[in-house]
XYZ file of C-alpha atoms in Angstrom:
339
model
C -0.006 0.024 -0.031
C 3.023 2.243 0.612
C 4.109 1.755 -2.984
C 0.554 2.589 -4.113
C 0.539 5.873 -2.237
C 3.996 6.890 -3.578
C 2.871 6.014 -7.115
C -0.285 8.134 -6.682
C 1.876 11.055 -5.607
C 4.216 10.659 -8.659
C 1.236 10.309 -11.021
C -0.463 13.430 -9.540
C 2.737 15.470 -9.852
C 3.237 14.446 -13.421
C -0.390 15.045 -14.567
C -0.657 18.369 -12.749
C 2.328 19.708 -14.689
C 0.471 19.231 -17.968
C -2.676 21.030 -16.876
C -3.176 24.677 -18.178
C -6.875 25.462 -17.392
C -9.039 25.795 -14.274
C -11.574 23.282 -15.683
C -8.879 20.653 -15.998
C -7.761 21.285 -12.447
C -11.245 20.443 -11.155
C -11.199 17.245 -13.166
C -7.837 16.392 -11.634
C -9.037 17.032 -8.085
C -12.018 14.776 -8.522
C -9.792 12.010 -10.073
C -7.472 11.902 -7.085
C -9.330 13.336 -4.131
C -13.008 12.880 -4.959
C -15.283 10.329 -3.265
C -14.336 7.792 -5.914
C -10.799 9.167 -6.416
C -7.568 7.062 -6.365
C -6.358 8.290 -2.984
C -9.800 7.789 -1.417
C -9.919 4.201 -2.704
C -6.583 3.427 -1.078
C -7.616 4.972 2.208
C -10.774 2.856 2.253
C -8.608 -0.254 2.178
C -6.769 0.688 5.377
C -9.304 -1.309 7.395
C -7.440 -4.524 6.442
C -4.091 -3.292 7.796
C -2.555 -4.406 11.037
C -2.524 -2.158 14.123
C 1.224 -1.422 13.546
C 0.817 -0.587 9.842
C -2.284 1.589 10.061
C -0.704 4.705 11.618
C 2.267 4.524 9.228
C 0.093 4.261 6.111
C -2.412 6.779 7.486
C 0.376 9.368 7.987
C 1.704 8.699 4.494
C -1.790 9.008 2.963
C -2.318 12.409 4.693
C 1.063 13.573 3.397
C 0.067 12.575 -0.083
C -3.379 14.369 0.290
C -1.643 17.503 1.643
C 0.856 17.434 -1.250
C -1.869 17.123 -3.891
C -4.037 19.904 -2.298
C -1.072 22.265 -2.054
C -0.068 21.453 -5.619
C -3.582 22.189 -6.846
C -3.663 25.624 -5.091
C -0.296 26.497 -6.503
C -1.344 25.468 -10.021
C -4.631 27.513 -9.749
C -2.707 30.590 -8.664
C -0.243 30.111 -11.550
C -2.999 29.726 -14.168
C -4.887 32.755 -12.822
C -1.742 34.938 -12.910
C -0.966 33.799 -16.455
C -4.548 34.551 -17.552
C -4.418 38.045 -16.005
C -1.088 38.765 -17.654
C -2.478 37.719 -21.047
C -5.569 39.869 -20.517
C -3.492 42.894 -19.527
C -1.300 42.441 -22.580
C -4.325 42.154 -24.896
C -5.969 45.246 -23.463
C -2.938 47.429 -23.321
C -3.690 51.025 -24.492
C -1.290 53.212 -26.362
C -1.566 56.367 -24.313
C 0.310 58.296 -26.988
C -2.464 57.808 -29.526
C -4.835 60.818 -30.049
C -8.197 60.421 -28.321
C -11.489 60.405 -30.079
C -13.024 63.833 -30.428
C -16.102 64.221 -28.250
C -19.156 65.338 -30.136
C -20.918 68.236 -28.414
C -24.512 69.181 -29.035
C -25.880 72.648 -29.527
C -28.946 74.512 -28.378
C -32.023 73.900 -30.479
C -32.959 76.879 -32.663
C -36.266 77.274 -30.674
C -34.314 77.365 -27.422
C -31.950 79.973 -28.868
C -34.831 82.179 -29.993
C -36.640 81.767 -26.671
C -33.506 82.697 -24.737
C -33.176 85.914 -26.773
C -36.828 86.797 -26.255
C -36.612 86.195 -22.550
C -33.479 88.340 -22.286
C -35.176 91.167 -24.100
C -38.290 91.181 -21.892
C -36.401 90.620 -18.703
C -34.355 93.679 -19.603
C -37.655 95.648 -19.745
C -38.623 94.532 -16.236
C -40.799 91.522 -17.110
C -40.706 88.300 -15.087
C -41.283 84.769 -16.422
C -44.454 82.859 -15.362
C -45.222 79.272 -16.072
C -48.339 77.092 -15.774
C -49.766 73.673 -16.565
C -50.031 72.405 -20.148
C -53.061 70.242 -19.085
C -55.504 72.996 -18.253
C -59.087 73.452 -17.108
C -61.548 74.639 -19.752
C -62.359 77.551 -17.493
C -58.817 79.004 -17.597
C -58.232 78.172 -21.261
C -61.479 79.586 -22.509
C -64.157 80.933 -20.185
C -62.006 83.189 -17.984
C -60.712 84.665 -21.258
C -64.176 85.711 -22.372
C -64.624 82.635 -24.636
C -67.807 80.856 -23.445
C -68.722 77.387 -24.729
C -70.869 78.699 -27.616
C -68.299 81.299 -28.801
C -67.107 80.874 -32.429
C -63.510 81.639 -31.369
C -63.331 78.157 -29.983
C -63.372 76.838 -33.543
C -60.109 78.661 -34.382
C -58.542 77.314 -31.127
C -59.927 73.786 -31.339
C -57.749 71.788 -28.933
C -57.474 68.289 -27.506
C -59.944 67.458 -24.753
C -59.209 65.095 -21.863
C -62.862 65.451 -20.816
C -65.482 68.210 -20.997
C -63.619 70.236 -18.356
C -59.969 69.413 -19.030
C -58.025 70.296 -22.154
C -54.519 70.624 -23.500
C -54.046 74.409 -23.450
C -54.395 76.130 -26.802
C -52.457 79.226 -25.675
C -50.435 80.355 -22.688
C -53.011 82.972 -21.732
C -54.329 80.730 -18.889
C -51.018 81.410 -17.133
C -51.903 85.131 -17.230
C -55.320 84.369 -15.682
C -53.773 82.360 -12.866
C -51.228 85.148 -12.172
C -53.933 87.822 -12.122
C -55.979 85.711 -9.624
C -53.087 85.359 -7.196
C -51.112 88.555 -7.659
C -52.328 92.110 -7.148
C -51.237 94.660 -9.755
C -48.852 95.913 -10.906
C -48.169 92.831 -13.050
C -45.552 92.587 -15.774
C -44.956 89.001 -17.026
C -44.265 86.875 -20.055
C -45.509 83.261 -20.202
C -43.622 81.068 -22.653
C -44.586 77.457 -23.207
C -45.848 74.610 -25.340
C -49.459 74.749 -26.626
C -51.743 72.445 -28.575
C -54.330 72.889 -31.304
C -56.117 70.369 -33.562
C -54.287 71.444 -36.675
C -53.274 69.292 -39.619
C -49.479 69.005 -40.020
C -48.042 70.883 -42.948
C -45.175 73.295 -43.696
C -46.677 76.082 -41.591
C -48.874 74.259 -39.047
C -48.380 71.791 -36.224
C -50.707 70.422 -33.522
C -47.931 71.204 -31.013
C -46.076 74.549 -31.079
C -44.805 77.277 -28.698
C -45.981 80.718 -27.650
C -44.594 83.536 -25.671
C -47.369 85.748 -24.274
C -46.950 88.965 -22.396
C -49.159 90.786 -19.862
C -48.916 94.191 -18.187
C -51.516 95.348 -15.655
C -51.142 98.654 -13.802
C -52.774 102.041 -13.292
C -53.142 104.163 -16.412
C -51.902 101.614 -18.975
C -52.763 102.768 -22.529
C -52.458 101.493 -26.069
C -49.423 103.750 -26.528
C -47.665 101.757 -23.721
C -48.288 98.548 -25.657
C -46.951 100.137 -28.912
C -43.860 101.377 -27.156
C -43.146 98.064 -25.554
C -43.468 96.187 -28.827
C -41.327 98.782 -30.672
C -38.506 98.176 -28.165
C -38.905 94.427 -28.526
C -38.808 94.270 -32.364
C -35.891 96.702 -32.573
C -33.878 94.649 -30.098
C -34.769 91.497 -32.074
C -34.432 92.680 -35.658
C -32.547 95.980 -35.532
C -33.186 99.692 -35.017
C -34.432 100.269 -38.522
C -37.423 97.853 -38.072
C -40.833 99.530 -38.340
C -44.162 98.390 -36.911
C -47.648 98.416 -38.388
C -50.769 97.820 -36.413
C -53.864 96.365 -38.098
C -57.307 96.151 -36.493
C -58.257 92.573 -35.472
C -60.483 90.800 -33.027
C -59.493 88.679 -30.049
C -62.175 87.849 -27.375
C -59.854 88.623 -24.540
C -58.575 92.034 -25.734
C -60.434 95.205 -26.799
C -59.249 97.004 -28.898
C -57.168 94.249 -30.607
C -54.553 94.363 -33.360
C -52.287 92.220 -35.488
C -48.743 93.564 -35.652
C -46.557 93.534 -38.787
C -42.886 94.424 -39.000
C -41.056 95.777 -41.984
C -39.273 92.901 -43.725
C -35.843 92.594 -42.227
C -34.632 90.897 -45.394
C -35.438 93.663 -47.887
C -36.190 96.614 -45.634
C -39.821 96.852 -46.838
C -39.106 96.933 -50.542
C -40.649 93.496 -51.191
C -38.876 90.164 -51.636
C -39.435 86.410 -51.656
C -39.237 86.404 -47.843
C -42.228 88.765 -47.326
C -43.960 87.601 -50.554
C -43.482 91.002 -52.132
C -45.502 92.862 -49.474
C -42.645 94.462 -47.553
C -44.286 93.508 -44.244
C -44.324 90.340 -42.154
C -46.994 89.480 -39.559
C -45.322 88.668 -36.274
C -47.831 88.794 -33.347
C -51.265 89.674 -32.014
C -52.003 92.067 -29.190
C -54.515 94.371 -27.577
C -55.777 96.011 -24.385
C -56.961 93.401 -21.887
C -60.794 93.086 -22.065
C -62.478 94.521 -18.930
C -64.450 91.349 -18.516
C -61.204 89.327 -18.276
C -59.986 91.680 -15.577
C -63.251 91.365 -13.651
C -63.150 87.559 -13.917
C -59.767 87.743 -12.100
C -61.045 90.107 -9.404
C -59.225 93.259 -10.708
C -61.008 96.562 -10.384
C -61.369 98.000 -13.878
C -62.023 101.509 -12.531
C -58.434 101.516 -11.230
C -56.429 99.206 -13.414
C -56.032 98.513 -17.123
C -53.551 96.503 -19.083
C -52.302 95.089 -22.377
C -51.411 91.652 -23.632
C -49.596 90.189 -26.658
C -48.774 86.781 -28.027
C -45.840 85.722 -30.178
C -45.480 82.415 -32.021
C -41.954 81.160 -31.186
C -41.746 79.015 -34.309
C -42.652 82.008 -36.510
C -39.711 84.004 -35.061
C -37.347 81.044 -35.523
C -38.468 80.490 -39.146
C -37.915 84.125 -39.944
C -34.570 84.318 -38.178
C -33.015 81.269 -39.762
C -34.823 81.395 -43.133
C -36.468 77.962 -42.534
C -39.352 77.241 -44.929
C -40.909 74.213 -43.163
C -41.924 74.133 -39.510
C -41.630 70.341 -39.443
C -37.863 70.615 -39.606
C -37.894 71.998 -36.086
C -39.461 68.820 -34.611
C -37.886 65.988 -36.561
C -34.623 65.903 -34.512
C -32.558 65.464 -37.671
C -28.997 66.190 -36.547
C -27.968 67.088 -40.069
C -30.439 69.996 -39.860
C -29.853 70.941 -36.215
C -26.032 71.045 -36.489
C -26.370 74.113 -38.645
C -27.355 76.132 -35.558
């Protein structure tokens, strides 16, 4: 049995030297040390030994087991170190190579235009007010002097959640909410996304953006509105820009007007940009209707005000000479990288 144990040790040492993977090591361990392994089989036969031989053979068997276990651990460590060295070698980076250039995004043209508009109005003392896009019918229509049977609802047909909840068709509801909570004087702009049930084409979208303004104070007149808008358009398009007011109708302002500016491309002479007219429509405005003020609890004997609304997309299309509004929403990087 002593010769058997010595032979097992020699065989184990020889076979372990040929192993080069962790999977093979496990097979080796089972072959020699498993329940049915060679060393285990020898140790099971120790019961037939004499009392004098048993401790000698038992000691030798333990020495062989210890040797094999130590050899297995050393082999494992050697294989793992070798694998790590190969991995490090394969993954070595040449730190002298130039890195890949990071691609930076730019502001969306609508964001750029909005930032410019906000800067202009903040410079005139306005503050920015925001409100919910999912709005109550009352704030979107009725508080603005547009009852349920009013024909103006047809031109502002929006998306209804239910009879009383809509996606706002304008940012005017923000103005109503501000007037309800804040006593005059009020001087705000309310930029934001709005929704209308429009078919998609080159000039229309069911989702677009507005920037509306509101001023409420004592003695506010139409001339104050005109002066404010003159400052705005000259800051936006240059000191030579001229304004033209045309009578119009909005349910929430009286009197109301559409505002045109002299074409910034041809100076009013007529070109492709202004379709030969020399003027470009840019916004709607007017004096806040007394009924709207009363709906918000403002005393019309003391206070008056004006309001205006600018389509953000319209300003962006004019500024960047874009002929299709859909280009602003398609997220085509080839288009957006120009800005």
